[in-house]
Tab-separated table of C-alpha atoms in Angstrom:
chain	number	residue	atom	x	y	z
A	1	UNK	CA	-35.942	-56.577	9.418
A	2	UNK	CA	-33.344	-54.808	11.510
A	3	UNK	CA	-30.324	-52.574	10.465
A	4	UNK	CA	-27.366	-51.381	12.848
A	5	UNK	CA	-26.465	-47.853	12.190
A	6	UNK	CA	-23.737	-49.002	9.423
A	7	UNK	CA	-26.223	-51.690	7.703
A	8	UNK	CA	-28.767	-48.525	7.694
A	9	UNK	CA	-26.369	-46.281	6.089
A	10	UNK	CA	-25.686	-48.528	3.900
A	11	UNK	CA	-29.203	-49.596	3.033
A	12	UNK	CA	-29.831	-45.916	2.059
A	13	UNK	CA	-27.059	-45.068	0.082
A	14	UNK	CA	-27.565	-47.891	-2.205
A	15	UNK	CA	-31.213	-46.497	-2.466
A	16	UNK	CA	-30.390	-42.819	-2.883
A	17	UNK	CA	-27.720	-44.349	-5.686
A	18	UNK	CA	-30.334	-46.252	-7.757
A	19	UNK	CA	-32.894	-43.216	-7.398
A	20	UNK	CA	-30.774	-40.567	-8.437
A	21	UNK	CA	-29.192	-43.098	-11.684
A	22	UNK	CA	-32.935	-43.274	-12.671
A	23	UNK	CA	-33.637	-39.884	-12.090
A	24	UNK	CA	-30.557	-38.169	-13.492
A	25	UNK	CA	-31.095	-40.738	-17.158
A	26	UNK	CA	-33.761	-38.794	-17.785
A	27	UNK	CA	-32.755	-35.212	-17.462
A	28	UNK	CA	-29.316	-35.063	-18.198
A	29	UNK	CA	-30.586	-33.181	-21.689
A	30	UNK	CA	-31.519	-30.170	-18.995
A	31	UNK	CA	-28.074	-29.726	-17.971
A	32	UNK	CA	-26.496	-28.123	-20.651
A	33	UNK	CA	-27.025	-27.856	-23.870
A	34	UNK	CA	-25.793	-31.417	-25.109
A	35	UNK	CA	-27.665	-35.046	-25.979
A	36	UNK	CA	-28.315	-37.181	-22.957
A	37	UNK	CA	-25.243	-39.583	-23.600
A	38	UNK	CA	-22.235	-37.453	-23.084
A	39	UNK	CA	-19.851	-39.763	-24.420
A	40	UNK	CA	-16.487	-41.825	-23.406
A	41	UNK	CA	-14.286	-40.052	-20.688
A	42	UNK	CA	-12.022	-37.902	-21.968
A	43	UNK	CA	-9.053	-39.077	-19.341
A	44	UNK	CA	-9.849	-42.789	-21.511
A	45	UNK	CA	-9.625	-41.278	-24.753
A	46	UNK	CA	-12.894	-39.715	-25.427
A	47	UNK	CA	-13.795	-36.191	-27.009
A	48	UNK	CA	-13.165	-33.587	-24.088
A	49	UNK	CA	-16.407	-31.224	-23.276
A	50	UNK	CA	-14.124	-28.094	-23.513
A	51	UNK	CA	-11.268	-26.744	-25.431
A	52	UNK	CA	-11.594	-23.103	-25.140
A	53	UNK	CA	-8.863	-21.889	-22.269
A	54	UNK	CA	-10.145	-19.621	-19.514
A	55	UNK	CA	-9.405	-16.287	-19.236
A	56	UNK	CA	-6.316	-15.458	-16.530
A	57	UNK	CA	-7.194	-13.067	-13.305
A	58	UNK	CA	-6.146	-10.137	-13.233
A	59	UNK	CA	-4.730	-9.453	-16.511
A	60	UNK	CA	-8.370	-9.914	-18.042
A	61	UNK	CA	-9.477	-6.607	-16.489
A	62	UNK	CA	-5.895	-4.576	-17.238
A	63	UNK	CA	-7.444	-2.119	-19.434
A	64	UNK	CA	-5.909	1.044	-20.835
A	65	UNK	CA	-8.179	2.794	-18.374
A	66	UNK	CA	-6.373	1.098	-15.298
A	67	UNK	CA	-3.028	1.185	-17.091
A	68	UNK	CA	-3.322	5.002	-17.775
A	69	UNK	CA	-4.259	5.921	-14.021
A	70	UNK	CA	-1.062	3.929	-12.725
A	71	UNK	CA	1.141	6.236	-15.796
A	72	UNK	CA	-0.167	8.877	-13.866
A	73	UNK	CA	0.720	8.046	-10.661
A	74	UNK	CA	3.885	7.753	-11.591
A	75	UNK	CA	4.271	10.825	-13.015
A	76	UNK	CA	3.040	12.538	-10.476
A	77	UNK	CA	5.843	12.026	-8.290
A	78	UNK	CA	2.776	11.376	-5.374
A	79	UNK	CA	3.659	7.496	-4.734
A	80	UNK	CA	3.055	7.484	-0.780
A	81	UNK	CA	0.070	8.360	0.752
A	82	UNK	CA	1.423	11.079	3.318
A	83	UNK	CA	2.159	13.073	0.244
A	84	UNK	CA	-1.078	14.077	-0.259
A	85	UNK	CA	-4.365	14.449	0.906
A	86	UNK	CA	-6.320	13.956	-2.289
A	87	UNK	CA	-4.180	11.100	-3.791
A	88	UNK	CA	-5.342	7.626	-5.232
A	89	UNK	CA	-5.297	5.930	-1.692
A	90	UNK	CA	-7.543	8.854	-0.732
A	91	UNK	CA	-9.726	8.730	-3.191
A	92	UNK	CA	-9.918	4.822	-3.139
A	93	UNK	CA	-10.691	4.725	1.014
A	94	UNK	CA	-14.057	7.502	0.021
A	95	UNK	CA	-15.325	6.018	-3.170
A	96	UNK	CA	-14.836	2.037	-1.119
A	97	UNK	CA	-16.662	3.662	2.053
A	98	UNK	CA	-19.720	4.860	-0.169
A	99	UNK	CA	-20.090	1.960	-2.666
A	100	UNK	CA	-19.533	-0.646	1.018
A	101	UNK	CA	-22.293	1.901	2.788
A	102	UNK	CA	-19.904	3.290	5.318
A	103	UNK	CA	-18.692	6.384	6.468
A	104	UNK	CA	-15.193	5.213	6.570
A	105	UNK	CA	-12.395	2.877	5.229
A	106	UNK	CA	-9.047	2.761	5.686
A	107	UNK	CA	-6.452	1.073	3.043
A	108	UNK	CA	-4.094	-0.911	4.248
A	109	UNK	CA	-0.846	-2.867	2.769
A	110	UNK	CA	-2.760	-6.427	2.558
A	111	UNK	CA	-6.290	-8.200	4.421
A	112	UNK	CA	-3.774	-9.992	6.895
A	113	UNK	CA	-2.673	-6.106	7.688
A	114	UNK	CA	-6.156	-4.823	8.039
A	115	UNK	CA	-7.043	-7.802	10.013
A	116	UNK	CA	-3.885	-7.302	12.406
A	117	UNK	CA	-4.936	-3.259	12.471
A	118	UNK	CA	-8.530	-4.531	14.001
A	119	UNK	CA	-6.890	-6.212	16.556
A	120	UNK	CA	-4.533	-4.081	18.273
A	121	UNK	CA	-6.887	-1.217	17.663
A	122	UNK	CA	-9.186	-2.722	19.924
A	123	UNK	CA	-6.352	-3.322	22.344
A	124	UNK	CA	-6.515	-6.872	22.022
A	125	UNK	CA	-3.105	-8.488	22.953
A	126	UNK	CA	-1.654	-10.888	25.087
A	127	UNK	CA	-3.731	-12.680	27.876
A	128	UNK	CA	-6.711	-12.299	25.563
A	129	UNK	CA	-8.475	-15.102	23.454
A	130	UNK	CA	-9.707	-14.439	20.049
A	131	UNK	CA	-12.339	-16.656	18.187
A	132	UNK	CA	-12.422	-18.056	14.772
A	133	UNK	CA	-12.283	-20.449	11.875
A	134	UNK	CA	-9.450	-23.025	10.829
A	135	UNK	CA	-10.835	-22.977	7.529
A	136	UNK	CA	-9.713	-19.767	6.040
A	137	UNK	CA	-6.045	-17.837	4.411
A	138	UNK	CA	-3.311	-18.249	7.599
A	139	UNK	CA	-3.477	-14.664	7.947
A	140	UNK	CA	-6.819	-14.713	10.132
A	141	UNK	CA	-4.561	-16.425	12.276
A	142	UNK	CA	-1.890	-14.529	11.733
A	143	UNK	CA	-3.468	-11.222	12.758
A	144	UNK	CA	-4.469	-12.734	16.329
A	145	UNK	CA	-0.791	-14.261	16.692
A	146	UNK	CA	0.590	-10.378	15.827
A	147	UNK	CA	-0.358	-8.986	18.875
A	148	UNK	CA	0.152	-11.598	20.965
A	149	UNK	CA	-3.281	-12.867	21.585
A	150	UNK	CA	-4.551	-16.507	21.642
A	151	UNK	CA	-6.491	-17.522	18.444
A	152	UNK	CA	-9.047	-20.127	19.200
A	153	UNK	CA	-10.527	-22.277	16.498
A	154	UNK	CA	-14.053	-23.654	16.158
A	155	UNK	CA	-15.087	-26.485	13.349
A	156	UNK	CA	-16.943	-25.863	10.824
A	157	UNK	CA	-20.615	-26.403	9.650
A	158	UNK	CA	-20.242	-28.784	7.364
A	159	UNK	CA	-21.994	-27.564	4.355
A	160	UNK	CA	-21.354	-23.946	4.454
A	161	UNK	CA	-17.716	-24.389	5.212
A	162	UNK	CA	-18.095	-21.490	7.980
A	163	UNK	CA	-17.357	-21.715	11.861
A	164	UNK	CA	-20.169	-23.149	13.770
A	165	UNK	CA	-22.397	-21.056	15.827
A	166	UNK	CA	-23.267	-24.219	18.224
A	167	UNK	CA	-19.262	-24.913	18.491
A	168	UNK	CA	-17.979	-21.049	18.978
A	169	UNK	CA	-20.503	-20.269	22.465
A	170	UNK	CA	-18.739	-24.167	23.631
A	171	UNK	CA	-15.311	-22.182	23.579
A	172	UNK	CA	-16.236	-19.341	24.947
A	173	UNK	CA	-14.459	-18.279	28.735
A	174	UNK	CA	-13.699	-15.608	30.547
A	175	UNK	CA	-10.515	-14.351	28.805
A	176	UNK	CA	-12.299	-14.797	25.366
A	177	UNK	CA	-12.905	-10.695	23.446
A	178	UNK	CA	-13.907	-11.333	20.491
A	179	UNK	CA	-15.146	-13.299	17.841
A	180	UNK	CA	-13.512	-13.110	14.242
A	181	UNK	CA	-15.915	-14.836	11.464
A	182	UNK	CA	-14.200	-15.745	8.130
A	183	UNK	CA	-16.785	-14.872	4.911
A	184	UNK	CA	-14.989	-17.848	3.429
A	185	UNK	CA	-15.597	-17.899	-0.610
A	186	UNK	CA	-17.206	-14.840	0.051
A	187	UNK	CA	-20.466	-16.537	1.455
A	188	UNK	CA	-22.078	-14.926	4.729
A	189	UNK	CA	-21.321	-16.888	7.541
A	190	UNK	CA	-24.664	-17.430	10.107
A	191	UNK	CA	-24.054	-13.571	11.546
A	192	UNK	CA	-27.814	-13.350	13.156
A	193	UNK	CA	-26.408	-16.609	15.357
A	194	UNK	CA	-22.558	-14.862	15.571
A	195	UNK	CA	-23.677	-11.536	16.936
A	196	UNK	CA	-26.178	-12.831	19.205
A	197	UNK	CA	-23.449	-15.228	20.611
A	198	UNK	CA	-21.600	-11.720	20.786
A	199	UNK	CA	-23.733	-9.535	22.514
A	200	UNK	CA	-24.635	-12.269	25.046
A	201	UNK	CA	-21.443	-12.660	26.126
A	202	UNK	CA	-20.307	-8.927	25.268
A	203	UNK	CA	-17.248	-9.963	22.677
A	204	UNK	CA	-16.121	-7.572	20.014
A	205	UNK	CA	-17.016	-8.626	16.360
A	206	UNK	CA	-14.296	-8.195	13.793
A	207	UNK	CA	-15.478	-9.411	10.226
A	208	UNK	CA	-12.741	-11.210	7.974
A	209	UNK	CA	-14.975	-10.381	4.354
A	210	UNK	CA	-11.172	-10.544	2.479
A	211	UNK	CA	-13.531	-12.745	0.115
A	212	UNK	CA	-16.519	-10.948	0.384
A	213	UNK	CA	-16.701	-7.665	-1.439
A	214	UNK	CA	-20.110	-6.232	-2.113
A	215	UNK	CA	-22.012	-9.374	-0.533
A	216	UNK	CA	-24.865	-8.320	1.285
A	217	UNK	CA	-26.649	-10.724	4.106
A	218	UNK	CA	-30.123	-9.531	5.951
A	219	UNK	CA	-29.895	-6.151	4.102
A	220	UNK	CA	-26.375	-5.461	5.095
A	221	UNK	CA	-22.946	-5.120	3.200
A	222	UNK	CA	-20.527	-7.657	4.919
A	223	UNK	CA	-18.491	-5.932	6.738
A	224	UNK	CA	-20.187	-3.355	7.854
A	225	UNK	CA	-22.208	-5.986	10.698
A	226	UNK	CA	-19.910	-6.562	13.413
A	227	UNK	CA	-17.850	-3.776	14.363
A	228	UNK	CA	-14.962	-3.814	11.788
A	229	UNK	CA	-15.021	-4.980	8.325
A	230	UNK	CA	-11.860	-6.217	6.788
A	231	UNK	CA	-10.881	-6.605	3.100
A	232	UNK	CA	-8.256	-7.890	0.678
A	233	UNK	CA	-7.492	-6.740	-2.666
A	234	UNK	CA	-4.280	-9.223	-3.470
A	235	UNK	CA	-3.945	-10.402	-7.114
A	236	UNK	CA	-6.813	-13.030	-6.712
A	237	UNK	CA	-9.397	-10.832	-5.224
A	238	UNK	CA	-12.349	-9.567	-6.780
A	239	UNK	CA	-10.809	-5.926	-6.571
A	240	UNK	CA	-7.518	-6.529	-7.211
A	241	UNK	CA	-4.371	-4.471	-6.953
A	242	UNK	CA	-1.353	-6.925	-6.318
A	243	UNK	CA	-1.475	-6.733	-2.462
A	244	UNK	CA	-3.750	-4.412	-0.149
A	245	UNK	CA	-6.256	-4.119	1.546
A	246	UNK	CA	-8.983	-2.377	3.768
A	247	UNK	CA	-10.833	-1.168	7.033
A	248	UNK	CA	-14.579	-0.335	6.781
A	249	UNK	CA	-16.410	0.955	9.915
A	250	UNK	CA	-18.716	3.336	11.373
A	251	UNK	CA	-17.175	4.216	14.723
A	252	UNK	CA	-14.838	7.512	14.235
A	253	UNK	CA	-13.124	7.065	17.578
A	254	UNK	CA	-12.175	3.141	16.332
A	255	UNK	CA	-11.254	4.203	12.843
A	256	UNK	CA	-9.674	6.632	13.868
A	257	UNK	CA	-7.577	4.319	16.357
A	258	UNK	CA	-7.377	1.966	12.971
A	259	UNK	CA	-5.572	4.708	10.970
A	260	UNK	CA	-2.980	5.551	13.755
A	261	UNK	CA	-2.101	2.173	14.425
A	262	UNK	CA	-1.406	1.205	10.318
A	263	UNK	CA	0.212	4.303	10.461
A	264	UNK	CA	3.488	3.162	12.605
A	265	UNK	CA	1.281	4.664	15.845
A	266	UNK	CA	1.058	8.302	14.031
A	267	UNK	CA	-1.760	9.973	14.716
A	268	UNK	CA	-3.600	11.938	12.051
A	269	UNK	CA	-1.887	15.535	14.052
A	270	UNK	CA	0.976	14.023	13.176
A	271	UNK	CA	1.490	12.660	17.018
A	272	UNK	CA	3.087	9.570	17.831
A	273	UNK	CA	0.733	8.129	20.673
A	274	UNK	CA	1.070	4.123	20.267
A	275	UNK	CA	1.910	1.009	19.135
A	276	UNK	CA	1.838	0.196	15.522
A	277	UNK	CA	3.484	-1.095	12.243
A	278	UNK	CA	3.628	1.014	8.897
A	279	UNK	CA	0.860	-1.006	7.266
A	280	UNK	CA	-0.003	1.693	5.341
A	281	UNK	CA	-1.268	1.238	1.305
A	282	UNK	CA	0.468	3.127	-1.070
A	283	UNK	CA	-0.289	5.470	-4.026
A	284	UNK	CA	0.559	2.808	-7.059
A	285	UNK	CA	-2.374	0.228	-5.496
A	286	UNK	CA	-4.757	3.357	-4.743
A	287	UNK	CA	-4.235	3.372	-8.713
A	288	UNK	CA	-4.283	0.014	-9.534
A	289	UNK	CA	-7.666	0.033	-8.089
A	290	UNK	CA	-9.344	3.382	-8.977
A	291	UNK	CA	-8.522	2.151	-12.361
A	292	UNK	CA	-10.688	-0.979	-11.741
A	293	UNK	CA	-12.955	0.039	-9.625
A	294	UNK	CA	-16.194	0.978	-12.194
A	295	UNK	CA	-16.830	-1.948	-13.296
A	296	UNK	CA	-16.240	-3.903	-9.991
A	297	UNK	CA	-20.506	-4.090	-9.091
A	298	UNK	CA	-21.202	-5.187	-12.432
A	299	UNK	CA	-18.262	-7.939	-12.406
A	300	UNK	CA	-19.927	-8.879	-8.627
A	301	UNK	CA	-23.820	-8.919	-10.357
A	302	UNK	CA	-22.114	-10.474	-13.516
A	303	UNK	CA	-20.385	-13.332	-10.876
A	304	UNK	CA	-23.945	-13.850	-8.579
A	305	UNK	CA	-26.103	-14.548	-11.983
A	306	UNK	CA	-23.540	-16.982	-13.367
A	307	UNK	CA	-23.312	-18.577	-9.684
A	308	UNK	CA	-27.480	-18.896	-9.375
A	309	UNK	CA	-27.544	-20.419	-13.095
A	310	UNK	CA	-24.914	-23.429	-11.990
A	311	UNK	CA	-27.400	-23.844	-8.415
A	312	UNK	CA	-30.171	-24.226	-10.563
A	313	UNK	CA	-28.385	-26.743	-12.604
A	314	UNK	CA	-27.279	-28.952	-9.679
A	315	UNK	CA	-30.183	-28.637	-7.819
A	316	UNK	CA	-31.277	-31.821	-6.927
A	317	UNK	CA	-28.547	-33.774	-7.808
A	318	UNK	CA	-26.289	-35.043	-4.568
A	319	UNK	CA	-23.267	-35.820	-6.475
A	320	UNK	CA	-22.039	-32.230	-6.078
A	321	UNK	CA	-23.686	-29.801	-3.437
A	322	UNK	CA	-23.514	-25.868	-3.464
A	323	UNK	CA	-22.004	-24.165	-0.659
A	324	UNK	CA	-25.150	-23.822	1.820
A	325	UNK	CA	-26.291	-20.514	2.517
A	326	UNK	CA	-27.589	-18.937	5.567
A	327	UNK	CA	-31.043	-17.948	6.014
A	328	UNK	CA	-31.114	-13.674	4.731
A	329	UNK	CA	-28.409	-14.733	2.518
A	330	UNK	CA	-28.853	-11.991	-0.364
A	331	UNK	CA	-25.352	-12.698	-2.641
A	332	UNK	CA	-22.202	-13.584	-2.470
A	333	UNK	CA	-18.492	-12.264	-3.558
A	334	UNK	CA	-18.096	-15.648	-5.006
A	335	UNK	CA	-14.541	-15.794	-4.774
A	336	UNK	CA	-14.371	-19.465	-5.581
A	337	UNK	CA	-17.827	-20.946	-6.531
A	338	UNK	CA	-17.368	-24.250	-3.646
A	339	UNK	CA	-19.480	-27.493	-3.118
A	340	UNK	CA	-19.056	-30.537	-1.560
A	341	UNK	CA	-18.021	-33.683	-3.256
A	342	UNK	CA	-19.893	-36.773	-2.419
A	343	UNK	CA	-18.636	-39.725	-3.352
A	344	UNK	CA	-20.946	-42.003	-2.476
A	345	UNK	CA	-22.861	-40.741	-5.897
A	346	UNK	CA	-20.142	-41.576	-7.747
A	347	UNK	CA	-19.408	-45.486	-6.956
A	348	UNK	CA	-17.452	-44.307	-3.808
A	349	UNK	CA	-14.703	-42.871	-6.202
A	350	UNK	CA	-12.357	-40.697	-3.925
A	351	UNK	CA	-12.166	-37.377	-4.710
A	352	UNK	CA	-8.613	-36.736	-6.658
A	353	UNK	CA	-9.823	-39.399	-9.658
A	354	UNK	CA	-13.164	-37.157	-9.904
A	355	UNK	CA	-10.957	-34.550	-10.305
A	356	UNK	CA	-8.717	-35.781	-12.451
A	357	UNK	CA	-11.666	-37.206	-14.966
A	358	UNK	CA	-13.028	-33.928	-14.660
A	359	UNK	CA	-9.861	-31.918	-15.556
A	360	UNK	CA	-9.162	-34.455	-18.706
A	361	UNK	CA	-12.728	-32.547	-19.633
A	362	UNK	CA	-11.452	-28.881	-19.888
A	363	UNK	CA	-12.687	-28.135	-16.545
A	364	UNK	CA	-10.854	-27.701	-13.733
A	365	UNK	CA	-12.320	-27.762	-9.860
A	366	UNK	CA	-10.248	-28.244	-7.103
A	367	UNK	CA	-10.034	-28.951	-3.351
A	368	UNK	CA	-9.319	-25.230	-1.523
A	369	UNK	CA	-7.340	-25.137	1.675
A	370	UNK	CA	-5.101	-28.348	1.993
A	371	UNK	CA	-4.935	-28.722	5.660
A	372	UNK	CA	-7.188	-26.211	8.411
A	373	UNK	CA	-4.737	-25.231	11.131
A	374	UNK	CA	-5.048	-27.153	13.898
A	375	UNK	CA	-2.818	-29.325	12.048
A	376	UNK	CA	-0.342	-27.086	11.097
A	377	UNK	CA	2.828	-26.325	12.840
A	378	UNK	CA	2.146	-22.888	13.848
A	379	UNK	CA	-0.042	-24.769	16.999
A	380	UNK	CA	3.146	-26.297	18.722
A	381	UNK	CA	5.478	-22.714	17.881
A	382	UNK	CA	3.354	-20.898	19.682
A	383	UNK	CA	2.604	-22.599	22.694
A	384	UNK	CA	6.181	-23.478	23.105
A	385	UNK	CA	6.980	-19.568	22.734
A	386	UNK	CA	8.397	-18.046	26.318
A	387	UNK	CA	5.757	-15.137	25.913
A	388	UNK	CA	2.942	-17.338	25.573
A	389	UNK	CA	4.103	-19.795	28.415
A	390	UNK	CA	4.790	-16.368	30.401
A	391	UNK	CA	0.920	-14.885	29.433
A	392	UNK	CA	-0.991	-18.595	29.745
A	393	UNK	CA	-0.900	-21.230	32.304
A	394	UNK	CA	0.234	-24.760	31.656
A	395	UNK	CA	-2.895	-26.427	32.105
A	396	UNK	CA	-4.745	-23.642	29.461
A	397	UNK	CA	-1.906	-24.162	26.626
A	398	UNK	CA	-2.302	-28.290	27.735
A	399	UNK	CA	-6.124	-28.184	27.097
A	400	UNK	CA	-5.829	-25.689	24.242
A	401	UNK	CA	-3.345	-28.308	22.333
A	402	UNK	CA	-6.076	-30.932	23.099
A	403	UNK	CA	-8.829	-29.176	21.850
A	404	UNK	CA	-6.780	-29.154	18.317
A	405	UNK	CA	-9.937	-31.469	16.952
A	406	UNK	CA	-12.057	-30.604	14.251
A	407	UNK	CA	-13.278	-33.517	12.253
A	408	UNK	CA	-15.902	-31.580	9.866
A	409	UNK	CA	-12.695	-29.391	8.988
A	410	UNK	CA	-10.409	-32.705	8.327
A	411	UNK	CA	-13.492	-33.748	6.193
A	412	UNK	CA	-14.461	-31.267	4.013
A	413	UNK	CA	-10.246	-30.624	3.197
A	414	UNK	CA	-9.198	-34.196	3.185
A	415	UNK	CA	-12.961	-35.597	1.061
A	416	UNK	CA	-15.175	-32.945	0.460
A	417	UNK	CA	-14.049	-29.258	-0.817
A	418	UNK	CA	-14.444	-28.607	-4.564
A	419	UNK	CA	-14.060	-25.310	-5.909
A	420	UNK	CA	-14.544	-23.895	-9.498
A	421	UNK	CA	-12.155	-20.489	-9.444
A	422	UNK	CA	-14.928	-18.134	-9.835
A	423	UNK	CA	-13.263	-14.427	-9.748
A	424	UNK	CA	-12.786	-15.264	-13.421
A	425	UNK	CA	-14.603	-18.119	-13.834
A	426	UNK	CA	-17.669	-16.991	-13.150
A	427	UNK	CA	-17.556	-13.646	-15.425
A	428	UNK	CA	-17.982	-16.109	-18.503
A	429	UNK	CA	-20.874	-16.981	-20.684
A	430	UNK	CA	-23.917	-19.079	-19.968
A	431	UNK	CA	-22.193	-21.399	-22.715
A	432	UNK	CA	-19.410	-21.760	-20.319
A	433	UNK	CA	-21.540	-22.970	-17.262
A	434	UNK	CA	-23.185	-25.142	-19.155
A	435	UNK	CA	-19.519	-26.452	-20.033
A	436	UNK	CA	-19.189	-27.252	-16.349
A	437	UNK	CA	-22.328	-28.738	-15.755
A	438	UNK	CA	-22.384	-31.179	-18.698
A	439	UNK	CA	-18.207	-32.188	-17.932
A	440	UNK	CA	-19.636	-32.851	-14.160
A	441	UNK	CA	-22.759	-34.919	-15.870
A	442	UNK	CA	-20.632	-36.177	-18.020
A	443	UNK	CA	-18.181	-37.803	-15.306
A	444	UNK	CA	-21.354	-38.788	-13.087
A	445	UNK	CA	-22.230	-40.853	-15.880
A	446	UNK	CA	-19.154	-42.600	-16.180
A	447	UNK	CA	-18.704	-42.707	-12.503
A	448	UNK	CA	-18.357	-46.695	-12.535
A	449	UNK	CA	-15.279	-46.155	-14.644
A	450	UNK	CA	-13.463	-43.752	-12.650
């Protein structure tokens, strides 16, 4: 009997379908703590799996202890960093620098500020082309479009959601510097294959780990394996102080290049010697996160346990996949806990009624970024800007407007991307993964109602 490639596909999904019905009857009792039939849908009137509301980031962690160090502050009368040596931004930059394993950091205003910092610190600017992911916040993007460089986008790798090593060395020419990975979720990206690709071809790594505080991949912090390390503490993040961020790095001479450039081109003497916004962080989110900052490790351990419990619970079953992770992959910052959504195991239903049966069940995933950025608008601005038709030929803004195609990106955002919010999420009780296993079980085994 002969198949064509469609027939084929078919053939096996029907297969794979029937298996995993079988299979998943019988150990449905393993996924939580509930009897193997879970019931009618809650979204057609059933009894929802959870109730119980989930806590609200940040205001979970606003402690007296946080609230009494920004009181200080304010008392102080110190509420810019140039006022003092010793203040909270101070203190922050040292205490970040040891618990990343660095000998420096520099705060900054936001992650798109540190990012932008990186980049015109290492004199990247107009003429040069800058390498990265469409699947990330727009200010990756953003940071390469400040100083008037060309950012380049690769597709993804399907499963991990992170730019492709085999697609990044295909755009790679002779204006290309450097190579900006996004940590999206906080997951490693492939960086044995990203700084190979780097030192064969002599690029500059900057590391976008705005998601990815305290994850640690072959032994190493993110962050601190490509030449800068940049991070974001806005009101989502794992560290959170409203807006801010930071520089992590190793190289004096570049740091110190970093600080003078956030620093409106003021040098440390006091100098003014370059280019540069103020980008600088100020004394009330120095406090906001000294006050947080104790119990930030145990919040990332606390995050890591709750995310291997909830693999351990899906593995095997193809409905919903975890994010893949890269070989040397040690944790995570988890700052949503993402899989993939295949419908196929679950009667082809598209992804927003999954969703939505899942939501009428007290738990609420969600698809991430709606759209990477080769779609967005920002593509035709740019090229139709007088500086960049001054600083790139026709034919390279012509070819760079056709290579706009990324069809694992338009899949995982249009089909694929679930995410549970895990920066509070994830700090809850085994009880409460177990809640989202058994409302996911619970939907898979209604799936020919959806």
């Amino acid at each position: 009997m002969k198949f064509n490639d469609l027939s084929r596909r078919n053939f096996i999904t029907a297969v794979t379908a029937t298996t995993v019905a079988t299979a998943f009857s019988n150990v449905i009792p393993a996924f939580g703590n509930t009897p193997r039939s879970l019931g009618k849908l809650a979204i057609h009137g059933g009894t929802p799996v959870r109730v119980k509301v989930w806590p609200k980031w940040p205001a979970m962690i606003a402690d007296e202890k946080l609230i009494e160090s920004v009181v200080k502050t304010t008392k102080s009368g110190i509420w810019s960093r140039i006022q003092s040596p010793t203040g909270t931004v101070a203190t922050f930059e040292k205490e970040y620098a040891r618990l990343m394993g660095t000998q420096l950091c520099i705060g900054t205003g936001s992650g798109t500020q540190a990012l932008a910092t990186s980049v015109e610190a290492m004199d990247f600017g107009p003429g040069d082309e800058i390498i990265t992911s469409p699947y990330s916040d727009f200010g990756t993007v953003s940071a390469i479009l400040t100083s008037r460089a060309l950012p380049v986008l690769v597709d993804l790798d399907r499963d991990s959601f992170q730019l492709h090593p085999d697609e990044i060395e295909k755009k790679i020419n002779k204006n290309t510097k450097a190579i900006i990975p996004v940590h999206i979720m906080g997951m490693p990206c492939n960086m044995e294959r990203i700084m190979a690709i780097a030192r064969k071809h002599n690029l500059k790594v900057i590391e976008d780990a705005c998601q990815a505080n305290f994850a640690k991949y072959q032994g190493k912090q993110l962050g601190t394996i490509g030449d800068l390390g940049c991070f974001s503490f806005q009101a989502s993040k794992q560290i959170s102080c409203g807006e801010g961020g930071a520089i992590i790095g190793n190289d004096e001479v570049l740091m110190d290049r970093c600080f003078t450039v956030q620093n409106h081109g003021t040098n440390r003497k006091g100098f003014n010697v370059t280019i540069g916004p103020k980008y600088r962080m100020n004394e009330f989110e120095g406090a906001v996160l000294m006050g947080q900052i104790a119990g930030a490790r145990e919040r990332f351990e606390k995050r890591n346990a709750n995310a291997a419990y909830l693999d351990a619970k899906l593995k095997g079953f193809p409905g919903l996949v975890p994010q893949k992770k890269y070989p040397g992959t040690e944790s995570s910052g988890y700052y949503k806990y993402a899989m993939s959504y295949r419908k196929e195991h679950f009667n082809n239903a598209d992804r927003s009624k999954f969703l939505k049966a899942l939501s009428a069940e007290g738990i609420n995933l969600s698809p991430y970024i709606a759209r990477g950025f080769h779609v967005e608008p920002w593509v035709d601005e740019i090229i139709g800007l007088r500086e960049y038709k001054a600083l790139y030929s026709p034919a390279r803004l012509k070819r760079y407007k056709e290579e706009m195609q990324m069809p694992i990106c338009d899949l995982v955002c249009n089909e694929e991307m679930v995410v549970l919010e895990g920066v509070a999420s994830l700090l809850g009780s085994t009880q409460d993964m177990d809640d989202v296993i058994n409302a996911i079980m619970k939907v898979y085994e209604n799936r020919d109602k959806l």
